[in-house]
Short mmCIF file of C-alpha atoms (C1' of nucleotides) in Angstrom, two decimals:
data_model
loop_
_atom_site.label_atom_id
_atom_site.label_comp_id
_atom_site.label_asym_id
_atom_site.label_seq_id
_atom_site.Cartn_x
_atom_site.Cartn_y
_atom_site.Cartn_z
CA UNK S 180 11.95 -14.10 -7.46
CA UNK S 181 13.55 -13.38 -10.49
CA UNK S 182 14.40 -11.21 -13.45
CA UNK S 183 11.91 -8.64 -12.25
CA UNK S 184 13.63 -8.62 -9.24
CA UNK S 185 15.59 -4.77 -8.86
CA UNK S 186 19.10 -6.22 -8.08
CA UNK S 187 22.26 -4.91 -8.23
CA UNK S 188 25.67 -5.34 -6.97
CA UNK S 189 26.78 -2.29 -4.35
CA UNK S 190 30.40 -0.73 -4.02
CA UNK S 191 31.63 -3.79 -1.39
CA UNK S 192 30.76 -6.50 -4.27
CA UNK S 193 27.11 -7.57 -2.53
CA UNK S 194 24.55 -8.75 -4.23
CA UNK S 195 21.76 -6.37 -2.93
CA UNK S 196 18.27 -6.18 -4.07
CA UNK S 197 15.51 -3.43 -3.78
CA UNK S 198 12.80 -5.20 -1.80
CA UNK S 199 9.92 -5.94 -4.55
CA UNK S 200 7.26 -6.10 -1.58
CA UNK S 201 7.26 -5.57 2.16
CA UNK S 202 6.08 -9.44 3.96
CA UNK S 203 9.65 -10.79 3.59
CA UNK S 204 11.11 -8.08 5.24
CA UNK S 205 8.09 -7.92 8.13
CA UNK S 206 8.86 -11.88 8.31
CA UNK S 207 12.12 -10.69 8.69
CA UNK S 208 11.98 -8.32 11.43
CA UNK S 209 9.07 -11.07 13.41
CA UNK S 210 12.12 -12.92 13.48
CA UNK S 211 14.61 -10.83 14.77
CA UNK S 212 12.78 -10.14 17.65
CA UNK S 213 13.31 -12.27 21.14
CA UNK S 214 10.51 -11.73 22.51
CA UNK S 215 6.58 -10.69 21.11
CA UNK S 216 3.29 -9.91 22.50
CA UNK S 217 1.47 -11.97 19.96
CA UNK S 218 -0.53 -11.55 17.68
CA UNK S 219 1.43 -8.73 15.92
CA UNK S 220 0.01 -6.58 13.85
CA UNK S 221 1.80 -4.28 11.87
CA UNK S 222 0.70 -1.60 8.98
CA UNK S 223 3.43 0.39 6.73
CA UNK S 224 3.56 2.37 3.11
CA UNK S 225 6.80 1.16 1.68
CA UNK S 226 8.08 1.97 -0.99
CA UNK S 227 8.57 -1.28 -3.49
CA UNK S 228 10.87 -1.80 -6.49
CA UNK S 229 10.40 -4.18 -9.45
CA UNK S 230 12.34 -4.03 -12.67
CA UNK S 231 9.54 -4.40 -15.20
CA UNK S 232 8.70 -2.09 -17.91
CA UNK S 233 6.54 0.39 -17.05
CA UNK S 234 2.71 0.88 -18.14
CA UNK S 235 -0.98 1.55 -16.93
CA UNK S 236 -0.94 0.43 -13.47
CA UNK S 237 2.64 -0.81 -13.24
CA UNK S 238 5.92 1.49 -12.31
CA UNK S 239 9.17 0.68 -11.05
CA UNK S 240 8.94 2.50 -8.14
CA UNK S 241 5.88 2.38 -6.25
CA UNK S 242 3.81 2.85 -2.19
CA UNK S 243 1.93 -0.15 -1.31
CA UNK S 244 -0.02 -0.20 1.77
CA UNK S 245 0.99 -3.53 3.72
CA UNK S 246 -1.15 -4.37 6.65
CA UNK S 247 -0.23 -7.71 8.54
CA UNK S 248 -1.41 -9.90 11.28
CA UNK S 249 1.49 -12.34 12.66
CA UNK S 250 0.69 -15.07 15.50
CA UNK S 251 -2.49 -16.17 15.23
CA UNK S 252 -3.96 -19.23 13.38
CA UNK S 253 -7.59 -18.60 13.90
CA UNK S 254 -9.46 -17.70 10.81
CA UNK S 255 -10.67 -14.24 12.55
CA UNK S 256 -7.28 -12.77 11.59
CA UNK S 257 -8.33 -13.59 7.85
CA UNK S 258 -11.51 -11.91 8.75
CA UNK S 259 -10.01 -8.99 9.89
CA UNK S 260 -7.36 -8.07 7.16
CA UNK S 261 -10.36 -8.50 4.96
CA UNK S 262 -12.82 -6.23 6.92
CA UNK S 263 -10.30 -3.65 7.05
CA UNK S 264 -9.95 -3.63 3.32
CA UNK S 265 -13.80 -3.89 2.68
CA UNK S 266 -13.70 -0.27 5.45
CA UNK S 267 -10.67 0.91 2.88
CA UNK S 268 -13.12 1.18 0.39
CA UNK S 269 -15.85 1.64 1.70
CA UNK S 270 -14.24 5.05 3.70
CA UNK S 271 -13.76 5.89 -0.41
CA UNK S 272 -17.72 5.86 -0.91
CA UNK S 273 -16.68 2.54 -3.88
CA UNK S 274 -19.92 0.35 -4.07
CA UNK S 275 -19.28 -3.39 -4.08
CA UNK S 276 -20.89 -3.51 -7.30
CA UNK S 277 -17.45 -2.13 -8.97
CA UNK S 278 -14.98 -4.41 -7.46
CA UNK S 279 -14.67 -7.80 -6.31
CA UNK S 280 -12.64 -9.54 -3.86
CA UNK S 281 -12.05 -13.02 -4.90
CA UNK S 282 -10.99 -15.79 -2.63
CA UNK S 283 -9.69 -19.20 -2.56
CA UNK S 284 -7.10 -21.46 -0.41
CA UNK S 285 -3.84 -22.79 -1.50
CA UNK S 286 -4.46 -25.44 0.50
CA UNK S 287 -8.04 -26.65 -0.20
CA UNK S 288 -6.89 -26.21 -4.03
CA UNK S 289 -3.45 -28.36 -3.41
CA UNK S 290 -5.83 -30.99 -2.14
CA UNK S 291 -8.80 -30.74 -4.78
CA UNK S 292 -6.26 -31.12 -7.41
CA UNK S 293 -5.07 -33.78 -5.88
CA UNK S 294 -8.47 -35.53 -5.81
CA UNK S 295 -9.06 -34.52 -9.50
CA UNK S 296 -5.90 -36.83 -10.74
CA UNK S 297 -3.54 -33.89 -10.94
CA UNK S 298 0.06 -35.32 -9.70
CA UNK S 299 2.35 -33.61 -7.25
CA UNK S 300 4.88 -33.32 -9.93
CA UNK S 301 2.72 -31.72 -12.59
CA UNK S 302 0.22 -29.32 -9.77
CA UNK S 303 2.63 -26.01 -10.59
CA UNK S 304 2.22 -26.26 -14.23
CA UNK S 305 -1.88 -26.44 -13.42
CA UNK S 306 -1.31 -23.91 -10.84
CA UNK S 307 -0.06 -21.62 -13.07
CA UNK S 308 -2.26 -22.61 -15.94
CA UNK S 309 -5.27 -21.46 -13.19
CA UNK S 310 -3.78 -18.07 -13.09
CA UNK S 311 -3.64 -17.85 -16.75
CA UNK S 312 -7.44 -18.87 -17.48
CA UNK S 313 -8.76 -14.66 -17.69
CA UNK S 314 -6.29 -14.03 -20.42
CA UNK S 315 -7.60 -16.68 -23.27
CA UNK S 316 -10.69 -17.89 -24.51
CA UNK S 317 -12.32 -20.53 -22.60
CA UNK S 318 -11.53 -23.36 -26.25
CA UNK S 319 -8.44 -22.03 -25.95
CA UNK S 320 -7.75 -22.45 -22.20
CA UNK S 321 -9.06 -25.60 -22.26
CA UNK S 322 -6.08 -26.64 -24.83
CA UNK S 323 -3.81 -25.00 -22.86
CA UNK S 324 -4.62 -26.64 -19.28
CA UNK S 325 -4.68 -29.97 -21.10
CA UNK S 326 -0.94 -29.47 -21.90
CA UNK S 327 -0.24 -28.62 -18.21
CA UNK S 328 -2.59 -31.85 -16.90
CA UNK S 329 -0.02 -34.43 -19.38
CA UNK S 330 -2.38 -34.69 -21.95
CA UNK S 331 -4.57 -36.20 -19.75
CA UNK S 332 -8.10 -35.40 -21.10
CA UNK S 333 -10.06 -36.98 -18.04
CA UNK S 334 -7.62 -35.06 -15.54
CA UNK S 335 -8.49 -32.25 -17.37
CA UNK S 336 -12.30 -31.87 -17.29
CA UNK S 337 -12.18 -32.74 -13.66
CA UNK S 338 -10.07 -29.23 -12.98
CA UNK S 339 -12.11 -27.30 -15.88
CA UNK S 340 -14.95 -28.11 -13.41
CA UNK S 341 -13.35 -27.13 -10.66
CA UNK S 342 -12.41 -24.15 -11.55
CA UNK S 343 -16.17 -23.08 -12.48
CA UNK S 344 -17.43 -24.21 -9.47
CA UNK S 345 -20.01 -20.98 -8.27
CA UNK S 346 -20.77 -22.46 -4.81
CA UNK S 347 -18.98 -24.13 -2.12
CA UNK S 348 -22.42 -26.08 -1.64
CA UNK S 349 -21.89 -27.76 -5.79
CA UNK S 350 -22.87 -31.45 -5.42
CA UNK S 351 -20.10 -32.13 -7.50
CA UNK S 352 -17.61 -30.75 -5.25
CA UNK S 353 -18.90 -31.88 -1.88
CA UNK S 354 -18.71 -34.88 -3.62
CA UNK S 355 -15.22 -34.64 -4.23
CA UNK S 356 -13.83 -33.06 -1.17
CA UNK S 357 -15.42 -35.95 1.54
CA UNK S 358 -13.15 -36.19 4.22
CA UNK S 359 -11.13 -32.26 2.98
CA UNK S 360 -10.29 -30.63 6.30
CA UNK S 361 -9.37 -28.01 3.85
CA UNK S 362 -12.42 -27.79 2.40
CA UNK S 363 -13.50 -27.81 6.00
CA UNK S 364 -12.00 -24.87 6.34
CA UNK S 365 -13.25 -23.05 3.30
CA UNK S 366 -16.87 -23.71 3.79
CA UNK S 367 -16.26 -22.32 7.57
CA UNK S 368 -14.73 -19.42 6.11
CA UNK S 369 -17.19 -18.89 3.91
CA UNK S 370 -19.68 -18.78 6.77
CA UNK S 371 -18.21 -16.58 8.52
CA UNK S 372 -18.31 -14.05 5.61
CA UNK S 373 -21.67 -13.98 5.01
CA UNK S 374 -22.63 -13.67 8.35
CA UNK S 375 -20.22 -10.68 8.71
CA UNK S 376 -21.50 -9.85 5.53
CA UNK S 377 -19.02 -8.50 3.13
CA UNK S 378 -20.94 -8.48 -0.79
CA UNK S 379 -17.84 -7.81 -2.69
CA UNK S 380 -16.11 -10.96 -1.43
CA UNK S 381 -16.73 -13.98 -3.64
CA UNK S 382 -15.23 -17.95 -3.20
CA UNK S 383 -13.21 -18.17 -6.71
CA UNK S 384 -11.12 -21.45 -7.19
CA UNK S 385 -9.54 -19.27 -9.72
CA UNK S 386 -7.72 -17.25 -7.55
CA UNK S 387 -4.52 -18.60 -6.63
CA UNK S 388 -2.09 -15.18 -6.85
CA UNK S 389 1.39 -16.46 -7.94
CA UNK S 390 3.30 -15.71 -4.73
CA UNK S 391 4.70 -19.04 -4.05
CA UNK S 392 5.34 -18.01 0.11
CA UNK S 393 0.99 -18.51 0.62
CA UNK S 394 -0.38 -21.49 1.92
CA UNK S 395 -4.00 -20.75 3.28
CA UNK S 396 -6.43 -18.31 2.21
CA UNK S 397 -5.78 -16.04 -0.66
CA UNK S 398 -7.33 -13.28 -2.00
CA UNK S 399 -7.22 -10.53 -4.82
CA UNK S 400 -9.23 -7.30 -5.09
CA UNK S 401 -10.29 -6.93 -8.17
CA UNK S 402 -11.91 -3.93 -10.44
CA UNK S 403 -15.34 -5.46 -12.28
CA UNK S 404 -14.97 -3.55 -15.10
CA UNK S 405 -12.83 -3.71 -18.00
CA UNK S 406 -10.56 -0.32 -17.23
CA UNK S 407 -7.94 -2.03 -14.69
CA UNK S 408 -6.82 -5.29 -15.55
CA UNK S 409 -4.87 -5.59 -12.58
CA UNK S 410 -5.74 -6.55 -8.94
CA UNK S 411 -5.48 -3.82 -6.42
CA UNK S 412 -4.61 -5.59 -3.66
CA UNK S 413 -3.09 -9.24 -3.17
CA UNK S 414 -3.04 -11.40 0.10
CA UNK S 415 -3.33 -14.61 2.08
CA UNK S 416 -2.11 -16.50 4.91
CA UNK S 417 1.49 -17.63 4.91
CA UNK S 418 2.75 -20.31 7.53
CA UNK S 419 5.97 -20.78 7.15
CA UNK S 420 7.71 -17.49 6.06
CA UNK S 421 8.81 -16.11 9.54
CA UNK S 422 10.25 -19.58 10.15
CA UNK S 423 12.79 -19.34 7.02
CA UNK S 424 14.37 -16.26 9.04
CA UNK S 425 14.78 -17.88 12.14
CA UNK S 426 13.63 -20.83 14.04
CA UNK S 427 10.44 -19.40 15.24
CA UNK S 428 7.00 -20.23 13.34
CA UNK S 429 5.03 -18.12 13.44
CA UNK S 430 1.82 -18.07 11.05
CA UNK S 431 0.56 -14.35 9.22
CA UNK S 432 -1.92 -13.32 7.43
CA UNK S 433 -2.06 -10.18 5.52
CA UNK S 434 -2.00 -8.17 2.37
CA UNK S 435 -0.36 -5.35 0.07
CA UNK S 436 -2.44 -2.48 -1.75
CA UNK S 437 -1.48 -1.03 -4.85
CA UNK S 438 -1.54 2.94 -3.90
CA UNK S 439 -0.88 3.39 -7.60
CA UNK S 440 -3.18 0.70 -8.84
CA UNK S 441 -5.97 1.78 -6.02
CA UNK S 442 -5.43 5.76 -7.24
CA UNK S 443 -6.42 4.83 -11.33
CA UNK S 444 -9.70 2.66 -9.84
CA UNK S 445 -10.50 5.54 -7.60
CA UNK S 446 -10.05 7.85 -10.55
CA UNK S 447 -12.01 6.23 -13.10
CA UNK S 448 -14.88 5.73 -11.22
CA UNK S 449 -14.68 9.80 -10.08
CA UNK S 450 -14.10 8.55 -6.78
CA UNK S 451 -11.17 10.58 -5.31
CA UNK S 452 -12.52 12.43 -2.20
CA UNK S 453 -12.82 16.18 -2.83
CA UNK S 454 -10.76 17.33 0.30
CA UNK S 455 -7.80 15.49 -1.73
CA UNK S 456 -8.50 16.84 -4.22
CA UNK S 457 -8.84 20.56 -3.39
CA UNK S 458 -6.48 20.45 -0.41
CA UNK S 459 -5.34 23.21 0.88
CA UNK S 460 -1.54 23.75 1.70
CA UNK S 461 -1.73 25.91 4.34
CA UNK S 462 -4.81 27.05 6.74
CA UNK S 463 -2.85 30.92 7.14
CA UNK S 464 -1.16 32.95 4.49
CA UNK S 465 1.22 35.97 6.13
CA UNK S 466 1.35 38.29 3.62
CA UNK S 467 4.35 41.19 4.10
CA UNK S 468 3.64 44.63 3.07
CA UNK S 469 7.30 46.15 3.11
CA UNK S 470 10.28 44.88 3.34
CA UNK S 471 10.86 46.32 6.78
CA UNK S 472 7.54 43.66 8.06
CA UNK S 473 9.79 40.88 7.16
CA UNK S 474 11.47 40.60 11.05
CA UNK S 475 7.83 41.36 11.85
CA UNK S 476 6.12 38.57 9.76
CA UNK S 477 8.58 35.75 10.55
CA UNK S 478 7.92 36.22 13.80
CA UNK S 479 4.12 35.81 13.55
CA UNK S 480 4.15 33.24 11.47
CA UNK S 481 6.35 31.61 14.37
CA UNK S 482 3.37 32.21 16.56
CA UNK S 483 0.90 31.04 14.54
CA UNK S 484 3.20 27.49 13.61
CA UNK S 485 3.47 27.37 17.39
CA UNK S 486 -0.56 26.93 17.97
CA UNK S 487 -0.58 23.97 15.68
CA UNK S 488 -1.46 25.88 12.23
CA UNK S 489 -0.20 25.89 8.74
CA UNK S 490 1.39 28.84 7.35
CA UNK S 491 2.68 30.07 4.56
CA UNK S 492 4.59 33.51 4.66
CA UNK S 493 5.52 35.50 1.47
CA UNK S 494 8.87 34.92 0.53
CA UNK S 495 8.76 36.82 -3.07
CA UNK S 496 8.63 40.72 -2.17
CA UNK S 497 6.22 41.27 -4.76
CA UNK S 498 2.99 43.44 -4.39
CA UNK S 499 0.44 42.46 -2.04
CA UNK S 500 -2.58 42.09 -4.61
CA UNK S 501 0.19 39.14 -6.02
CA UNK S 502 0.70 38.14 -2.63
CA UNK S 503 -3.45 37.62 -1.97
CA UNK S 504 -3.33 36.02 -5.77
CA UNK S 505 -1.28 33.55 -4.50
CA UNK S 506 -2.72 32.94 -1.31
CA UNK S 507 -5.94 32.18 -3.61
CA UNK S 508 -3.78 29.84 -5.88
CA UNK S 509 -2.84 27.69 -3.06
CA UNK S 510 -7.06 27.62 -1.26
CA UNK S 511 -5.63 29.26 1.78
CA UNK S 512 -8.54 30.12 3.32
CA UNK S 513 -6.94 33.27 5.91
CA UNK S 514 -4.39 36.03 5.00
CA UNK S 515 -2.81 38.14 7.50
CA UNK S 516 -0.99 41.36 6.38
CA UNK S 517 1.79 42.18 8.25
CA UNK S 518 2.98 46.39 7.78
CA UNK S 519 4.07 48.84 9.06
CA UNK S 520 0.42 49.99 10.11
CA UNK S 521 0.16 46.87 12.36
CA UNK S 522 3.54 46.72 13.74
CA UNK S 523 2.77 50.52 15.18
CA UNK S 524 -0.69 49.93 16.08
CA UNK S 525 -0.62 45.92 17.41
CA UNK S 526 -4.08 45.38 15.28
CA UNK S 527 -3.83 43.45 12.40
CA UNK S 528 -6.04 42.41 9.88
CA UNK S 529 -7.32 38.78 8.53
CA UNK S 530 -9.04 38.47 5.56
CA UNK S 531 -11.08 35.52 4.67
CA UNK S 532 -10.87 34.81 1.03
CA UNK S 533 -13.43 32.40 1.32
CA UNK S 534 -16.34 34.91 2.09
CA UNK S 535 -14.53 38.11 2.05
CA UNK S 536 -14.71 39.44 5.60
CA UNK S 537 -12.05 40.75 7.48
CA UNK S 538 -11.16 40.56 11.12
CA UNK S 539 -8.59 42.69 12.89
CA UNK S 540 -7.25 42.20 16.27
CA UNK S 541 -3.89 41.67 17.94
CA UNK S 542 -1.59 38.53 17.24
CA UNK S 543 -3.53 36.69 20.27
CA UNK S 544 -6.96 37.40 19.27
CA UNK S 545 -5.88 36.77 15.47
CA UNK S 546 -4.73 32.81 16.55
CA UNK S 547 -7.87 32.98 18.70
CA UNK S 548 -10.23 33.91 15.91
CA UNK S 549 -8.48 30.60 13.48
CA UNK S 550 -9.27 28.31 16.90
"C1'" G C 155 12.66 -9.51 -23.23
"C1'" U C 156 8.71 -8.39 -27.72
"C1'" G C 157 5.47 -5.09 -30.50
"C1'" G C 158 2.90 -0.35 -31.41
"C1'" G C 159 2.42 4.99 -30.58
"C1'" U C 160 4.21 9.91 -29.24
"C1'" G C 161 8.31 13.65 -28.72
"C1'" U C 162 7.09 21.50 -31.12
"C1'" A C 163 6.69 27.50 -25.42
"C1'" G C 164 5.96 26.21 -18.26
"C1'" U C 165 1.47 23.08 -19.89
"C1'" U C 166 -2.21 21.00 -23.45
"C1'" C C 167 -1.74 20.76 -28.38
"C1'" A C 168 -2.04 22.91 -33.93
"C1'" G C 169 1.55 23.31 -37.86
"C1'" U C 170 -1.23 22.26 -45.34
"C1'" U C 171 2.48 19.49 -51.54
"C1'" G C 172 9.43 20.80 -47.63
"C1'" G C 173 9.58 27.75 -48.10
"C1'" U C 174 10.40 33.41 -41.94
"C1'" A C 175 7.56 29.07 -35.35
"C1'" G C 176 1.50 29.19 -33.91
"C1'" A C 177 -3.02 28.99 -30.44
"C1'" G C 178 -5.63 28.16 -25.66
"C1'" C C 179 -4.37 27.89 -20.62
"C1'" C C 180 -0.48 29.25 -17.17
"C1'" C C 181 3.01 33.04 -16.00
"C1'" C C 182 4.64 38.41 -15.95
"C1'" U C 183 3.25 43.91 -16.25
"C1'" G C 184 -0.53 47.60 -16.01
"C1'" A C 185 -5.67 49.49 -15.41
"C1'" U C 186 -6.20 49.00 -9.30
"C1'" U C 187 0.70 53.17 -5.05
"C1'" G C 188 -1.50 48.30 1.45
"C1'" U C 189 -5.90 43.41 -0.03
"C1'" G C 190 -7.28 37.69 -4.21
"C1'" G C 191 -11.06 35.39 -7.67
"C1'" U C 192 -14.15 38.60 -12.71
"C1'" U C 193 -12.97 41.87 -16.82
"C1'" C C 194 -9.84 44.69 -20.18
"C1'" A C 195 -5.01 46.13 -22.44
"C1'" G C 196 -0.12 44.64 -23.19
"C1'" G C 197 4.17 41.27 -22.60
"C1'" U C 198 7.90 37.19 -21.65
"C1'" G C 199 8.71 32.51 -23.30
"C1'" G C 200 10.95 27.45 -28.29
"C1'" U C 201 18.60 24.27 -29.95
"C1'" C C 202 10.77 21.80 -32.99
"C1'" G C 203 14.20 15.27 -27.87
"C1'" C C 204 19.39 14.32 -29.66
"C1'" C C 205 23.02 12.95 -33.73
"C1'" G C 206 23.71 12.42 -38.77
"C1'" G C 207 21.86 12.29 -44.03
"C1'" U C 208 18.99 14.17 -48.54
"C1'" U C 209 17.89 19.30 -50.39
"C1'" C C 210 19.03 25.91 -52.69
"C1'" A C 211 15.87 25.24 -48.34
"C1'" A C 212 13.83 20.28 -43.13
"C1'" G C 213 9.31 20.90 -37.41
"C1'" C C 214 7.80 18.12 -42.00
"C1'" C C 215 11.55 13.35 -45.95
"C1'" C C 216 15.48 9.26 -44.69
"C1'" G C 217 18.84 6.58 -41.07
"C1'" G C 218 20.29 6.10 -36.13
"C1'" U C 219 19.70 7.11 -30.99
"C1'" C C 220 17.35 8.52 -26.36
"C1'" A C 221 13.02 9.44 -23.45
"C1'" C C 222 7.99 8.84 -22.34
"C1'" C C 223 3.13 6.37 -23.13
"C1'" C C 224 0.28 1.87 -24.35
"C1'" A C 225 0.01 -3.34 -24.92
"C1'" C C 226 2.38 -8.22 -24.58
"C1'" C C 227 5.54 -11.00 -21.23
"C1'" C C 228 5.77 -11.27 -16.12
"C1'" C C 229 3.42 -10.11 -11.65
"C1'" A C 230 7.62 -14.07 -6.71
#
RNA sequence: GUGGGUGUAGUUCAGUUGGUAGAGCCCCUGAUUGUGGUUCAGGUGGUCGCCGGUUCAAGCCCGGUCACCCACCCCA
């Protein structure tokens, strides 16, 4: 955690920093407790704070949706976090053709590295080299990871291949994994994902995210095409985060969405559902005829709150015609005019601006007729 | 932290070799005195980001500065 870090010192002399993403603090607040019923699971929106400079995709202040299982070891709570991301976008209509949700371990990777000559000492440098092999040509990449390996050209072809290892049944890498209970655990993981049967979800040793607090299973989503560069949505399994808050260990799994990041994927592929996008701000509109109504119309529009409804009441004084115009403006489907012609006579009249009709009736049968 | 681009009306943008500040949309008023959308007529609205310089004259040229956008870096 570093420079892009939001961190500043308050009035008492603290060093304080804006939290740059929520599992810390839910590891946090696992800790705190005495007692749980676990497995926990836990979903927020924080907001998050990095000092970066902004662009496309990237802001200093931004929601992410967190979602977090905490107590349970068993790979079903991978399964799950996943699953409810695959129903995220699927309840947004996004084919798995568009996106991709890549997935690796930290562990089985700690260990194949291992096994392909890479030393303890030099495994962060490859690590990050990993993360960097998108951004360059593959001649040039190949350069670059042989810096990170030592210079070690035989060290080096070993991770080149397996990084582009397709299939967790490759010869090559059965091969070199004999023995891997994390491997193991990848191929069962693997298994279990097919037979849930989630397309978009692909093993990639390539994925290793750069949060250093991950120790199992990790995993990106990803947009297929070229528009956003950046991954929606980052998570994995962390073991030992709750314990570095307390003396409890407790194991989570879980991940962060990008609402920002998610909204430009969801945009470019036209995929923003129509009821956000022509969302209405009220259900009733109470428009007020004179100024005498006013008493009148706050007092309906009381009634009407009170029965679980929207409403928006005129607050401008201006003609009705501009009140109706801006009942329009806003998609409110229902405007009730409140004057002295209904205050006399108890019946007052709804118009629908959808279709035009009008219905009159007393306050009761008006909140009767919008049930 | 590095590089590029853009700053003109509420908004999206024009603005010619330097010579009186423009359009569409929005908004406001009326046609239509208590019922929206369409149409028509009219209208409001700008310290041209800010500071300085050159010039008889700067939205336009020059220097600086700030803000935003894009990319790099980074993404724990």
């Amino acid at each position: 955690m570093g420079r892009q870090s939001y961190c500043f010192e308050d009035r008492g002399g603290r060093e304080v920093i804006l939290r740059p993403e929520m599992t810390p603090s839910l590891a946090r607040m696992v800790a705190a407790q005495g007692e749980l019923q676990l497995p926990v699971r836990w979903f927020s929106m924080p907001l998050c704070y990095r000092y970066e400079r902004p662009q496309r995709g990237r802001v200093r202040e931004f929601l992410q949706f967190n979602l977090d299982i905490l107590g349970s070891e068993n790979l079903a709570a991978e399964l799950e976090v996943i699953l409810v991301l695959q129903g995220i976008m699927d309840s947004f209509k996004a084919p798995s053709s568009i996106y991709r949700i890549g997935w690796s371990s930290r562990r089985f990777m700690s260990d194949a590295l291992s096994r392909c000559g890479v030393s303890n000492e030099l495994a962060g440098e490859v690590f990050s080299a990993i993360d960097k092999r998108d951004k360059m040509s593959t001649d040039k990449w190949a350069d670059f990871l042989l810096g990170a390996c030592g210079g070690d050209s035989s060290v080096t072809s070993q991770v080149i291949s397996l990084v582009s290892v397709e299939s967790l049944a490759d010869p090559w890498l059965v091969d070199l994994m004999t023995g891997s209970t994390a491997f193991q655990e990848v191929v069962e993981f693997n298994k279990l994902l097919q037979e849930v049967g989630i397309p978009s979800a692909v093993f990639s040793p390539g994925v290793v995210r750069g949060l250093d607090y991950y120790t199992g299973i990790v995993f990106e989503l990803m947009d297929t095409g070229g528009e956003n560069k950046r991954s929606l949505c980052g998570g994995g399994r962390y073991d030992n985060l709750v314990g570095l808050f307390g003396n409890k260990r407790i194991s989570g799994v879980g991940f962060g969405l990008g609402v920002l990041t998610l909204t430009l994927f969801l945009e470019t592929y036209g995929l923003i559902p129509d009821r956000v996008k022509e969302a209405s701000t009220a259900d009733v509109y109470i428009a007020v005829a004179t100024p005498e109504a006013i008493a009148a119309a706050c007092l309906l529009t009381a009634l009407v709150r009170s029965n679980g409804f929207r409403v928006m009441m005129d607050v401008s004084g201006k003609k009705l015609g501009k009140q109706f115009n801006e009942a329009s403006r806003y998609r409110i489907p229902f405007v009730v005019t409140v004057g002295s012609e209904e205050i006399n006579s108890g019946n007052y009249k709804m118009k629908n601006l959808v279709d035009g009709s009008i219905f009159t009736g007393s306050q009761e049968e008006i909140v009767g007729r919008l049930k």
